[in-house]
CSV table of C-alpha atoms and ligand atoms in Angstrom, one decimal:
chain,number,residue,atom,x,y,z
U,1,UNK,CA,0.0,0.0,0.0
U,2,UNK,CA,1.3,3.4,-0.9
U,3,UNK,CA,1.8,6.0,1.8
U,4,UNK,CA,-0.4,9.1,2.3
U,5,UNK,CA,0.8,12.3,4.1
U,6,UNK,CA,-1.9,14.7,5.2
U,7,UNK,CA,-1.1,18.3,6.4
U,8,UNK,CA,-3.9,20.2,8.0
U,9,UNK,CA,-5.9,21.5,10.9
U,10,UNK,CA,-7.1,19.8,14.1
U,11,UNK,CA,-10.1,21.3,15.8
U,12,UNK,CA,-12.4,20.3,18.6
U,13,UNK,CA,-15.9,20.7,17.2
U,14,UNK,CA,-18.7,22.1,19.4
U,15,UNK,CA,-21.8,21.1,17.4
U,16,UNK,CA,-25.2,22.6,18.0
U,17,UNK,CA,-28.2,21.0,16.3
U,18,UNK,CA,-30.8,23.6,15.4
U,19,UNK,CA,-34.1,23.6,13.5
U,20,UNK,CA,-33.1,26.6,11.5
U,21,UNK,CA,-30.0,28.8,11.5
U,22,UNK,CA,-30.5,31.9,13.8
U,23,UNK,CA,-31.0,35.2,12.0
U,24,UNK,CA,-29.0,38.3,12.9
U,25,UNK,CA,-30.0,39.4,16.5
U,26,UNK,CA,-32.0,36.2,17.2
U,27,UNK,CA,-31.4,33.9,20.1
U,28,UNK,CA,-32.5,30.3,19.6
U,29,UNK,CA,-32.3,27.0,21.6
U,30,UNK,CA,-30.1,24.2,20.4
U,31,UNK,CA,-32.0,20.8,20.1
U,32,UNK,CA,-28.8,18.8,20.8
U,33,UNK,CA,-25.1,19.5,21.6
U,34,UNK,CA,-22.1,17.4,21.0
U,35,UNK,CA,-18.3,17.9,21.4
U,36,UNK,CA,-16.5,15.8,18.7
U,37,UNK,CA,-13.0,15.7,17.2
U,38,UNK,CA,-12.8,17.6,13.9
U,39,UNK,CA,-10.8,20.0,11.8
U,40,UNK,CA,-10.5,19.6,8.0
U,41,UNK,CA,-7.0,18.1,8.2
U,42,UNK,CA,-7.7,15.8,11.1
U,43,UNK,CA,-10.9,14.6,9.5
U,44,UNK,CA,-9.1,13.9,6.2
U,45,UNK,CA,-6.3,12.0,8.0
U,46,UNK,CA,-8.8,10.1,10.2
U,47,UNK,CA,-10.8,9.2,7.0
U,48,UNK,CA,-7.7,8.0,5.2
U,49,UNK,CA,-7.0,5.7,8.2
U,50,UNK,CA,-10.6,4.4,8.4
U,51,UNK,CA,-10.8,3.9,4.7
U,52,UNK,CA,-7.7,1.7,4.8
U,53,UNK,CA,-4.9,4.1,3.9
U,54,UNK,CA,-1.4,4.1,5.4
U,55,UNK,CA,-1.5,7.7,6.6
U,56,UNK,CA,0.8,10.0,8.5
U,57,UNK,CA,-0.6,13.4,9.8
U,58,UNK,CA,1.2,16.7,10.1
U,59,UNK,CA,-0.6,19.1,12.3
U,60,UNK,CA,-0.5,21.0,15.7
U,61,UNK,CA,-2.7,20.7,18.8
U,62,UNK,CA,-2.4,22.3,22.2
U,63,UNK,CA,-1.2,20.7,25.4
U,64,UNK,CA,-4.8,20.3,26.6
U,65,UNK,CA,-7.6,17.7,26.8
U,66,UNK,CA,-8.9,18.5,23.3
U,67,UNK,CA,-5.4,17.8,21.9
U,68,UNK,CA,-5.4,14.4,23.7
U,69,UNK,CA,-8.9,13.6,22.4
U,70,UNK,CA,-7.9,14.5,18.8
U,71,UNK,CA,-4.7,12.4,18.9
U,72,UNK,CA,-6.6,9.5,20.4
U,73,UNK,CA,-9.3,9.6,17.7
U,74,UNK,CA,-6.6,9.6,15.0
U,75,UNK,CA,-4.6,6.8,16.6
U,76,UNK,CA,-7.7,4.7,16.8
U,77,UNK,CA,-8.2,5.2,13.1
U,78,UNK,CA,-4.6,3.9,12.6
U,79,UNK,CA,-3.1,7.2,11.7
U,80,UNK,CA,0.6,8.0,12.6
U,81,UNK,CA,0.6,11.1,14.8
U,82,UNK,CA,4.2,11.1,15.9
U,83,UNK,CA,5.0,14.3,14.0
U,84,UNK,CA,2.0,16.3,15.3
U,85,UNK,CA,3.3,19.3,17.2
U,86,UNK,CA,2.1,20.0,20.8
U,87,UNK,CA,2.0,23.8,20.9
U,88,UNK,CA,3.3,25.4,24.1
U,89,UNK,CA,1.1,28.5,24.3
U,90,UNK,CA,-1.9,28.0,22.1
U,91,UNK,CA,-4.9,25.8,22.9
U,92,UNK,CA,-6.2,23.2,20.4
U,93,UNK,CA,-8.1,24.8,17.5
U,94,UNK,CA,-11.9,25.0,17.9
U,95,UNK,CA,-14.9,25.1,15.7
U,96,UNK,CA,-18.5,26.2,16.5
U,97,UNK,CA,-20.8,24.3,14.2
U,98,UNK,CA,-24.5,24.7,13.7
U,99,UNK,CA,-26.4,22.0,11.9
U,100,UNK,CA,-29.9,22.6,10.7
U,101,UNK,CA,-32.8,20.2,10.1
U,102,UNK,CA,-31.7,19.7,6.5
U,103,UNK,CA,-28.3,18.6,7.6
U,104,UNK,CA,-26.6,21.8,6.3
U,105,UNK,CA,-24.0,23.5,8.5
U,106,UNK,CA,-22.4,26.9,9.3
U,107,UNK,CA,-19.0,26.9,10.9
U,108,UNK,CA,-16.8,29.4,12.8
U,109,UNK,CA,-13.3,28.4,13.6
U,110,UNK,CA,-10.7,29.5,16.2
U,111,UNK,CA,-7.3,28.5,14.7
U,112,UNK,CA,-5.4,28.2,18.0
U,113,UNK,CA,-2.5,25.8,17.7
U,114,UNK,CA,-3.1,25.3,14.0
U,115,UNK,CA,-1.2,28.6,13.5
U,116,UNK,CA,2.0,26.6,14.3
U,117,UNK,CA,1.8,24.7,11.0
U,118,UNK,CA,3.8,27.3,9.1
U,119,UNK,CA,6.6,27.0,6.6
U,120,UNK,CA,9.3,26.1,9.1
U,121,UNK,CA,7.2,23.3,10.6
U,122,UNK,CA,6.7,21.8,7.1
U,123,UNK,CA,10.4,22.3,6.3
U,124,UNK,CA,11.2,20.4,9.5
U,125,UNK,CA,9.1,17.5,8.2
U,126,UNK,CA,10.4,17.3,4.6
U,127,UNK,CA,11.3,13.6,5.2
U,128,UNK,CA,7.6,12.8,5.7
U,129,UNK,CA,6.8,14.3,2.3
U,130,UNK,CA,9.7,12.4,0.7
U,131,UNK,CA,8.5,9.1,2.2
U,132,UNK,CA,4.9,9.6,1.0
U,133,UNK,CA,3.4,8.7,-2.4
U,134,UNK,CA,0.2,10.7,-2.2
U,135,UNK,CA,-0.1,14.0,-0.3
U,136,UNK,CA,-3.3,15.7,0.7
U,137,UNK,CA,-3.8,19.2,2.2
U,138,UNK,CA,-6.4,22.0,2.6
U,139,UNK,CA,-6.2,25.7,3.6
U,140,UNK,CA,-7.3,25.8,7.2
U,141,UNK,CA,-3.6,26.0,8.4
U,142,UNK,CA,-1.3,28.9,7.4
U,143,UNK,CA,-1.1,29.2,3.6
U,144,UNK,CA,2.8,29.6,3.6
U,145,UNK,CA,3.0,26.1,5.2
U,146,UNK,CA,0.5,24.6,2.8
U,147,UNK,CA,2.3,26.0,-0.2
U,148,UNK,CA,5.7,24.8,1.1
U,149,UNK,CA,4.2,21.3,1.5
U,150,UNK,CA,2.8,21.4,-2.1
U,151,UNK,CA,6.1,22.7,-3.6
U,152,UNK,CA,8.2,20.1,-1.7
U,153,UNK,CA,5.8,17.3,-2.8
U,154,UNK,CA,5.8,18.4,-6.4
U,155,UNK,CA,9.6,18.6,-6.4
U,156,UNK,CA,9.8,15.1,-5.0
U,157,UNK,CA,7.4,13.8,-7.7
U,158,UNK,CA,4.5,13.0,-5.4
U,159,UNK,CA,0.8,12.9,-6.3
U,160,UNK,CA,-0.6,16.1,-4.8
U,161,UNK,CA,-4.2,16.8,-3.9
U,162,UNK,CA,-5.2,20.3,-2.7
U,163,UNK,CA,-8.7,20.7,-1.2
U,164,UNK,CA,-9.1,24.5,-1.4
U,165,UNK,CA,-11.2,24.7,1.8
U,166,UNK,CA,-11.8,27.2,3.2
U,167,UNK,CA,-11.6,29.0,-0.1
U,168,UNK,CA,-8.9,31.7,-0.4
U,169,UNK,CA,-9.3,34.8,-2.6
U,170,UNK,CA,-6.8,33.2,-5.0
U,171,UNK,CA,-4.1,30.5,-5.2
U,172,UNK,CA,-0.7,31.5,-6.5
U,173,UNK,CA,-0.1,30.6,-10.1
U,174,UNK,CA,3.0,28.5,-9.3
U,175,UNK,CA,0.9,26.3,-6.9
U,176,UNK,CA,-1.7,25.6,-9.6
U,177,UNK,CA,0.8,24.9,-12.3
U,178,UNK,CA,1.3,21.1,-12.4
U,179,UNK,CA,-1.0,20.4,-9.5
U,180,UNK,CA,-2.4,16.9,-9.8
U,181,UNK,CA,-5.8,17.4,-8.2
U,182,UNK,CA,-7.7,20.4,-7.1
U,183,UNK,CA,-11.0,19.6,-5.3
U,184,UNK,CA,-13.2,22.6,-4.6
U,185,UNK,CA,-16.9,22.5,-3.8
U,186,UNK,CA,-19.2,24.8,-5.8
U,187,UNK,CA,-18.8,27.8,-3.4
U,188,UNK,CA,-15.0,27.4,-3.4
U,189,UNK,CA,-14.9,27.1,-7.2
U,190,UNK,CA,-16.9,30.4,-7.4
U,191,UNK,CA,-14.6,32.1,-5.0
U,192,UNK,CA,-11.4,30.9,-6.7
U,193,UNK,CA,-12.5,31.8,-10.3
U,194,UNK,CA,-15.0,34.6,-9.7
U,195,UNK,CA,-17.3,32.8,-12.2
U,196,UNK,CA,-20.9,31.7,-11.9
U,197,UNK,CA,-21.3,28.0,-10.9
U,198,UNK,CA,-25.1,27.5,-11.0
U,199,UNK,CA,-25.5,25.3,-14.0
U,200,UNK,CA,-23.4,22.3,-15.2
U,201,UNK,CA,-22.1,24.4,-18.1
U,202,UNK,CA,-21.0,27.2,-15.8
U,203,UNK,CA,-19.3,24.6,-13.5
U,204,UNK,CA,-17.5,23.2,-16.6
U,205,UNK,CA,-16.4,26.7,-17.8
U,206,UNK,CA,-15.1,27.6,-14.3
U,207,UNK,CA,-13.2,24.3,-14.0
U,208,UNK,CA,-11.7,24.8,-17.4
U,209,UNK,CA,-10.1,28.1,-16.4
U,210,UNK,CA,-8.2,26.2,-13.6
U,211,UNK,CA,-7.1,23.6,-16.2
U,212,UNK,CA,-5.7,26.5,-18.3
U,213,UNK,CA,-3.7,27.6,-15.3
U,214,UNK,CA,-2.0,24.2,-15.2
U,215,UNK,CA,-4.1,22.1,-12.9
U,216,UNK,CA,-4.2,18.5,-14.2
U,217,UNK,CA,-7.5,17.4,-12.8
U,218,UNK,CA,-10.2,19.6,-11.2
U,219,UNK,CA,-12.8,17.6,-9.2
U,220,UNK,CA,-15.8,19.7,-8.1
U,221,UNK,CA,-17.9,18.2,-5.4
U,222,UNK,CA,-21.5,19.1,-6.2
U,223,UNK,CA,-23.4,17.6,-3.3
U,224,UNK,CA,-26.4,15.4,-4.3
U,225,UNK,CA,-25.3,15.6,-7.9
U,226,UNK,CA,-21.9,13.9,-7.2
U,227,UNK,CA,-18.7,15.2,-8.6
U,228,UNK,CA,-17.6,16.9,-11.8
U,229,UNK,CA,-14.2,15.7,-13.1
U,230,UNK,CA,-12.5,18.0,-15.6
U,231,UNK,CA,-9.2,17.2,-17.2
U,232,UNK,CA,-7.5,17.2,-20.6
U,233,UNK,CA,-9.9,14.4,-21.8
U,234,UNK,CA,-13.0,16.6,-21.1
U,235,UNK,CA,-15.6,16.8,-18.4
U,236,UNK,CA,-17.4,13.9,-16.8
U,237,UNK,CA,-20.0,13.7,-14.1
U,238,UNK,CA,-19.5,11.0,-11.4
U,239,UNK,CA,-23.0,10.8,-9.9
U,240,UNK,CA,-23.6,10.7,-6.1
U,241,UNK,CA,-25.3,7.7,-4.6
U,242,UNK,CA,-29.1,8.0,-4.6
U,243,UNK,CA,-31.5,7.2,-1.7
U,244,UNK,CA,-29.2,8.8,0.9
U,245,UNK,CA,-30.9,10.6,3.8
U,246,UNK,CA,-28.5,13.4,5.0
U,247,UNK,CA,-28.6,14.2,8.7
U,248,UNK,CA,-25.3,16.1,8.9
U,249,UNK,CA,-23.1,17.1,6.0
U,250,UNK,CA,-20.1,18.1,8.3
U,251,UNK,CA,-16.9,16.4,7.0
U,252,UNK,CA,-18.5,15.0,3.8
U,253,UNK,CA,-16.0,17.0,1.8
U,254,UNK,CA,-13.2,15.8,4.0
U,255,UNK,CA,-14.3,12.2,3.6
U,256,UNK,CA,-14.5,12.6,-0.1
U,257,UNK,CA,-11.0,13.9,-0.3
U,258,UNK,CA,-9.6,11.1,1.8
U,259,UNK,CA,-11.5,8.5,-0.3
U,260,UNK,CA,-9.9,10.0,-3.4
U,261,UNK,CA,-6.4,9.9,-1.7
U,262,UNK,CA,-6.9,6.3,-0.6
U,263,UNK,CA,-8.4,5.2,-3.9
U,264,UNK,CA,-5.4,6.6,-5.8
U,265,UNK,CA,-2.9,5.2,-3.2
U,266,UNK,CA,-4.5,1.8,-3.8
U,267,UNK,CA,-4.1,2.2,-7.5
U,268,UNK,CA,-7.8,2.4,-8.4
U,269,UNK,CA,-8.3,4.1,-11.8
U,270,UNK,CA,-9.3,7.8,-11.3
U,271,UNK,CA,-13.1,7.3,-11.9
U,272,UNK,CA,-13.1,4.3,-9.5
U,273,UNK,CA,-11.3,6.4,-6.9
U,274,UNK,CA,-13.9,9.1,-7.3
U,275,UNK,CA,-16.7,6.4,-7.0
U,276,UNK,CA,-15.0,5.2,-3.7
U,277,UNK,CA,-14.8,8.8,-2.5
U,278,UNK,CA,-18.5,9.4,-3.4
U,279,UNK,CA,-19.5,6.2,-1.5
U,280,UNK,CA,-17.5,7.2,1.6
U,281,UNK,CA,-19.0,10.7,1.6
U,282,UNK,CA,-22.5,9.4,1.0
U,283,UNK,CA,-22.3,7.3,4.2
U,284,UNK,CA,-20.8,10.1,6.2
U,285,UNK,CA,-23.8,12.4,5.6
U,286,UNK,CA,-26.1,9.8,7.2
U,287,UNK,CA,-24.3,10.1,10.5
U,288,UNK,CA,-23.7,13.0,12.9
U,289,UNK,CA,-20.5,14.8,13.6
U,290,UNK,CA,-17.1,15.0,11.8
U,291,UNK,CA,-14.8,12.1,12.6
U,292,UNK,CA,-17.7,10.2,14.2
U,293,UNK,CA,-19.4,10.1,10.8
U,294,UNK,CA,-16.6,8.6,8.7
U,295,UNK,CA,-17.2,5.0,7.4
U,296,UNK,CA,-14.7,2.2,7.1
U,297,UNK,CA,-13.3,0.9,3.8
U,298,UNK,CA,-15.6,-2.2,4.0
U,299,UNK,CA,-18.7,0.0,4.4
U,300,UNK,CA,-17.7,2.2,1.4
U,301,UNK,CA,-17.0,-0.8,-0.7
U,302,UNK,CA,-20.3,-2.5,0.4
U,303,UNK,CA,-22.2,0.6,-0.8
U,304,UNK,CA,-20.5,0.4,-4.1
U,305,UNK,CA,-21.4,-3.3,-4.5
U,306,UNK,CA,-24.9,-2.7,-3.4
U,307,UNK,CA,-25.1,0.2,-5.9
U,308,UNK,CA,-24.0,-2.0,-8.8
U,309,UNK,CA,-27.6,-2.6,-10.0
U,310,UNK,CA,-28.4,-0.5,-13.1
U,311,UNK,CA,-29.7,3.0,-12.3
U,312,UNK,CA,-28.6,3.3,-8.7
U,313,UNK,CA,-25.1,4.7,-9.2
U,314,UNK,CA,-24.3,4.3,-12.8
U,315,UNK,CA,-21.4,6.5,-13.7
U,316,UNK,CA,-22.7,8.5,-16.6
U,317,UNK,CA,-20.1,8.5,-19.3
U,318,UNK,CA,-21.0,12.0,-20.4
U,319,UNK,CA,-17.8,13.5,-21.8
U,320,UNK,CA,-17.7,17.1,-23.1
U,321,UNK,CA,-14.7,18.4,-24.9
U,322,UNK,CA,-13.0,21.3,-23.1
U,323,UNK,CA,-14.1,24.6,-24.6
U,324,UNK,CA,-11.7,27.2,-26.1
G,401,LIG,O1,-14.9,20.2,7.2
G,401,LIG,C1,-15.5,20.1,8.5
G,401,LIG,C2,-14.6,20.7,9.5
G,401,LIG,O2,-14.5,22.1,9.3
G,401,LIG,C3,-15.1,20.6,10.9
G,401,LIG,O3,-14.7,19.4,11.6
G,401,LIG,C4,-14.5,21.9,11.6
G,401,LIG,O4,-13.6,21.6,12.6
G,401,LIG,C5,-14.0,22.7,10.4
G,401,LIG,O5,-12.6,22.7,10.4
């Protein structure tokens, strides 16, 4: 099995279940409250482990109970945490998450110890990058560290996946140039390109602008519609699984990205890796919380087998040629 290195944030999530999101100036009661391990980076590393990947995690937590709980959750998922920094002064990152009756969420984060994942931390861990085959990162830790991680991985010839979440105003041209996989959701694609992303045609056009900047594969996660894959061969929709009842979409994107990383590390062809990622993400939305919602490899593969009947998950081979 090829090795996966994940760089990213670790947060303790404070999750409030509400009927509807509060409006400005409104006070509402939470229906339920849970404190669960989260953070985009930690969720992706945890999902890599649960989905059968050989994963090492680069991150920082505080010397507090939340840090212990996060490390414990990752270790139980089989993730190597020996390079995770224990920050002296800052507390573990936090996220306040509201989940409404439709399963949609709103998130506010407090970076805390995640701030320690800068350029020098990544430089100190260059060996981890060199020993990996696939690397996966997001943008919830300092950008200079993330970009150092990507540049070092590219220079070492690794397969690089950047999940641009939370979406920045822009990504430097040199980072996009030669990037193997960029995996925005619709909102992130809109922010990155400044282009409309309502229709499939608009999604395709926006993705193609990123291909023109040198990204090899753009995979846009489009919720219930699945994922749009754009590369030099054209555009293809990899549909989501049907009949899924979402109770909480927190970490669905993280689970998708981990599924993609594990699928590629296992040597699955790209569309099969996306299918695996879609299956893992589909299961995650049926469960509450971030790391608590991530399925095992067996569960994801079972859903794929169960979905093999015609019509339930058929990967529509709709290819469109890139425009322009
Ligand atoms: O992607 C979901 C994650 O975003 C949550 O776990 C929260 O910690 C925020 O980082």
